[in-house]
Amino acid sequence: PHICFILVEQELPQNVGAAARALKTMGFDDLRLVHSDAHTKETARWLAHGSIDILQQAQYFESLRDAVADCDVRIATTARRRTRFQEYHEPRALLDILSGKGASIQRAALVFGREESGLSNREMGLCDLVSSIPMNVDYPSLNLGQAGLLYAYELSQWVVQKNVSPLKSNDDSREHRRLREKTERLLVELGIPRGSALFGRVLERLALLRHVDIHLAHSVIRRIEARLEHSKSDHP
């Protein structure tokens, strides 16, 4: 997939400039900012050596929901544990997770939170998976430039693969997103409320499915939907 880096409400332009430089160095060019114009500040250019173009073409969004609207898989980054998620994936594991989805997705997003407080629980809820950088300190903290460089480095092999083999465009594209939408509707119909632990856990595991499993899950859900419709017709 195409990979975009999303920065939420950044206050320090220098951090955004450092992140832009990290992306450019590792072959990425899709930078998005949520409710922040830090990329337009002169101080952002101070640390964006050789990557001013990344700042200039960065996209602005009013909300994270808007910023991830075209993304099939959304990965939140965090330094602290949240109750919404049970699995935390190291940066080096993300390439395998995304590669395993094959042509079933077109675009993935890495989401970084505020300098001081990170992402809110509501914003975390808009994401499918969570990634965390393991560190040997009691109070882990990396600035945005450092974290961006680490993630960009771990995912840079995807850029190499993409440049060697053109991206596929076929009927499989965005099958992962369609599967998630179908699953959400089915869970609600089965009486599992949005926001519940079970609802979130199912979606979290769904985001880890590989390409072949995505097709299998589609087949199973179609059968469940057909059975539910048949049951409704028998008991109007």
PDB file of N, CA and C in Angstrom, residues 40-75:
ATOM      1  N   THR A  40       3.894  25.104   8.036  1.00  0.00           N
ATOM      2  CA  THR A  40       4.011  26.338   7.257  1.00  0.00           C
ATOM      3  C   THR A  40       4.981  27.337   7.895  1.00  0.00           C
ATOM      4  N   LYS A  41       5.454  27.057   9.086  1.00  0.00           N
ATOM      5  CA  LYS A  41       6.313  27.983   9.814  1.00  0.00           C
ATOM      6  C   LYS A  41       7.754  27.912   9.318  1.00  0.00           C
ATOM      7  N   GLU A  42       8.413  29.058   9.364  1.00  0.00           N
ATOM      8  CA  GLU A  42       9.804  29.120   8.924  1.00  0.00           C
ATOM      9  C   GLU A  42      10.689  28.198   9.758  1.00  0.00           C
ATOM     10  N   THR A  43      10.378  28.080  11.051  1.00  0.00           N
ATOM     11  CA  THR A  43      11.206  27.222  11.916  1.00  0.00           C
ATOM     12  C   THR A  43      11.114  25.746  11.527  1.00  0.00           C
ATOM     13  N   ALA A  44      10.044  25.351  10.844  1.00  0.00           N
ATOM     14  CA  ALA A  44       9.951  23.965  10.384  1.00  0.00           C
ATOM     15  C   ALA A  44      11.010  23.678   9.332  1.00  0.00           C
ATOM     16  N   ARG A  45      11.349  24.699   8.550  1.00  0.00           N
ATOM     17  CA  ARG A  45      12.347  24.530   7.495  1.00  0.00           C
ATOM     18  C   ARG A  45      13.761  24.353   8.047  1.00  0.00           C
ATOM     19  N   TRP A  46      13.966  24.816   9.269  1.00  0.00           N
ATOM     20  CA  TRP A  46      15.302  24.741   9.849  1.00  0.00           C
ATOM     21  C   TRP A  46      15.812  23.304   9.917  1.00  0.00           C
ATOM     22  N   LEU A  47      14.895  22.362  10.209  1.00  0.00           N
ATOM     23  CA  LEU A  47      15.299  20.966  10.353  1.00  0.00           C
ATOM     24  C   LEU A  47      14.839  20.102   9.182  1.00  0.00           C
ATOM     25  N   ALA A  48      14.306  20.728   8.148  1.00  0.00           N
ATOM     26  CA  ALA A  48      13.802  19.984   6.990  1.00  0.00           C
ATOM     27  C   ALA A  48      14.778  20.049   5.820  1.00  0.00           C
ATOM     28  N   HIS A  49      16.054  19.954   6.110  1.00  0.00           N
ATOM     29  CA  HIS A  49      17.093  20.058   5.076  1.00  0.00           C
ATOM     30  C   HIS A  49      16.839  19.053   3.956  1.00  0.00           C
ATOM     31  N   GLY A  50      16.729  19.558   2.725  1.00  0.00           N
ATOM     32  CA  GLY A  50      16.524  18.694   1.571  1.00  0.00           C
ATOM     33  C   GLY A  50      15.126  18.140   1.441  1.00  0.00           C
ATOM     34  N   SER A  51      14.211  18.580   2.300  1.00  0.00           N
ATOM     35  CA  SER A  51      12.851  18.024   2.253  1.00  0.00           C
ATOM     36  C   SER A  51      11.788  19.115   2.358  1.00  0.00           C
ATOM     37  N   ILE A  52      12.119  20.300   1.889  1.00  0.00           N
ATOM     38  CA  ILE A  52      11.146  21.400   1.907  1.00  0.00           C
ATOM     39  C   ILE A  52       9.914  21.036   1.090  1.00  0.00           C
ATOM     40  N   ASP A  53      10.107  20.245   0.038  1.00  0.00           N
ATOM     41  CA  ASP A  53       8.965  19.854  -0.802  1.00  0.00           C
ATOM     42  C   ASP A  53       7.940  19.042  -0.012  1.00  0.00           C
ATOM     43  N   ILE A  54       8.411  18.254   0.955  1.00  0.00           N
ATOM     44  CA  ILE A  54       7.476  17.472   1.774  1.00  0.00           C
ATOM     45  C   ILE A  54       6.595  18.405   2.599  1.00  0.00           C
ATOM     46  N   LEU A  55       7.185  19.463   3.130  1.00  0.00           N
ATOM     47  CA  LEU A  55       6.407  20.447   3.889  1.00  0.00           C
ATOM     48  C   LEU A  55       5.434  21.194   2.983  1.00  0.00           C
ATOM     49  N   GLN A  56       5.891  21.549   1.797  1.00  0.00           N
ATOM     50  CA  GLN A  56       5.063  22.337   0.894  1.00  0.00           C
ATOM     51  C   GLN A  56       3.843  21.570   0.405  1.00  0.00           C
ATOM     52  N   GLN A  57       3.990  20.266   0.215  1.00  0.00           N
ATOM     53  CA  GLN A  57       2.865  19.482  -0.288  1.00  0.00           C
ATOM     54  C   GLN A  57       2.090  18.772   0.826  1.00  0.00           C
ATOM     55  N   ALA A  58       2.472  19.020   2.075  1.00  0.00           N
ATOM     56  CA  ALA A  58       1.755  18.408   3.197  1.00  0.00           C
ATOM     57  C   ALA A  58       0.289  18.853   3.183  1.00  0.00           C
ATOM     58  N   GLN A  59      -0.605  17.932   3.545  1.00  0.00           N
ATOM     59  CA  GLN A  59      -2.035  18.213   3.536  1.00  0.00           C
ATOM     60  C   GLN A  59      -2.524  18.552   4.952  1.00  0.00           C
ATOM     61  N   TYR A  60      -3.441  19.498   5.023  1.00  0.00           N
ATOM     62  CA  TYR A  60      -4.031  19.911   6.287  1.00  0.00           C
ATOM     63  C   TYR A  60      -5.446  19.342   6.408  1.00  0.00           C
ATOM     64  N   PHE A  61      -5.797  18.844   7.603  1.00  0.00           N
ATOM     65  CA  PHE A  61      -7.133  18.321   7.866  1.00  0.00           C
ATOM     66  C   PHE A  61      -7.633  18.875   9.196  1.00  0.00           C
ATOM     67  N   GLU A  62      -8.918  19.090   9.281  1.00  0.00           N
ATOM     68  CA  GLU A  62      -9.509  19.594  10.504  1.00  0.00           C
ATOM     69  C   GLU A  62      -9.619  18.524  11.574  1.00  0.00           C
ATOM     70  N   SER A  63      -9.748  17.267  11.167  1.00  0.00           N
ATOM     71  CA  SER A  63      -9.917  16.192  12.136  1.00  0.00           C
ATOM     72  C   SER A  63      -9.173  14.953  11.671  1.00  0.00           C
ATOM     73  N   LEU A  64      -8.868  14.090  12.630  1.00  0.00           N
ATOM     74  CA  LEU A  64      -8.209  12.826  12.286  1.00  0.00           C
ATOM     75  C   LEU A  64      -9.130  11.955  11.458  1.00  0.00           C
ATOM     76  N   ARG A  65     -10.416  11.990  11.739  1.00  0.00           N
ATOM     77  CA  ARG A  65     -11.372  11.203  10.954  1.00  0.00           C
ATOM     78  C   ARG A  65     -11.270  11.558   9.469  1.00  0.00           C
ATOM     79  N   ASP A  66     -11.147  12.833   9.171  1.00  0.00           N
ATOM     80  CA  ASP A  66     -11.005  13.256   7.777  1.00  0.00           C
ATOM     81  C   ASP A  66      -9.661  12.805   7.203  1.00  0.00           C
ATOM     82  N   ALA A  67      -8.620  12.887   8.007  1.00  0.00           N
ATOM     83  CA  ALA A  67      -7.277  12.563   7.530  1.00  0.00           C
ATOM     84  C   ALA A  67      -7.129  11.093   7.171  1.00  0.00           C
ATOM     85  N   VAL A  68      -7.853  10.203   7.853  1.00  0.00           N
ATOM     86  CA  VAL A  68      -7.722   8.765   7.588  1.00  0.00           C
ATOM     87  C   VAL A  68      -8.848   8.225   6.714  1.00  0.00           C
ATOM     88  N   ALA A  69      -9.698   9.110   6.202  1.00  0.00           N
ATOM     89  CA  ALA A  69     -10.891   8.666   5.474  1.00  0.00           C
ATOM     90  C   ALA A  69     -10.560   7.793   4.269  1.00  0.00           C
ATOM     91  N   ASP A  70      -9.433   8.031   3.609  1.00  0.00           N
ATOM     92  CA  ASP A  70      -9.088   7.255   2.422  1.00  0.00           C
ATOM     93  C   ASP A  70      -8.103   6.133   2.721  1.00  0.00           C
ATOM     94  N   CYS A  71      -7.892   5.830   3.990  1.00  0.00           N
ATOM     95  CA  CYS A  71      -6.913   4.812   4.384  1.00  0.00           C
ATOM     96  C   CYS A  71      -7.611   3.507   4.745  1.00  0.00           C
ATOM     97  N   ASP A  72      -7.085   2.407   4.265  1.00  0.00           N
ATOM     98  CA  ASP A  72      -7.680   1.098   4.506  1.00  0.00           C
ATOM     99  C   ASP A  72      -7.259   0.520   5.849  1.00  0.00           C
ATOM    100  N   VAL A  73      -6.047   0.825   6.280  1.00  0.00           N
ATOM    101  CA  VAL A  73      -5.547   0.373   7.583  1.00  0.00           C
ATOM    102  C   VAL A  73      -4.945   1.579   8.291  1.00  0.00           C
ATOM    103  N   ARG A  74      -5.355   1.797   9.550  1.00  0.00           N
ATOM    104  CA  ARG A  74      -4.870   2.945  10.330  1.00  0.00           C
ATOM    105  C   ARG A  74      -4.110   2.420  11.545  1.00  0.00           C
ATOM    106  N   ILE A  75      -2.864   2.825  11.700  1.00  0.00           N
ATOM    107  CA  ILE A  75      -2.019   2.343  12.791  1.00  0.00           C
ATOM    108  C   ILE A  75      -1.675   3.513  13.703  1.00  0.00           C
TER     109      ILE A  75
END
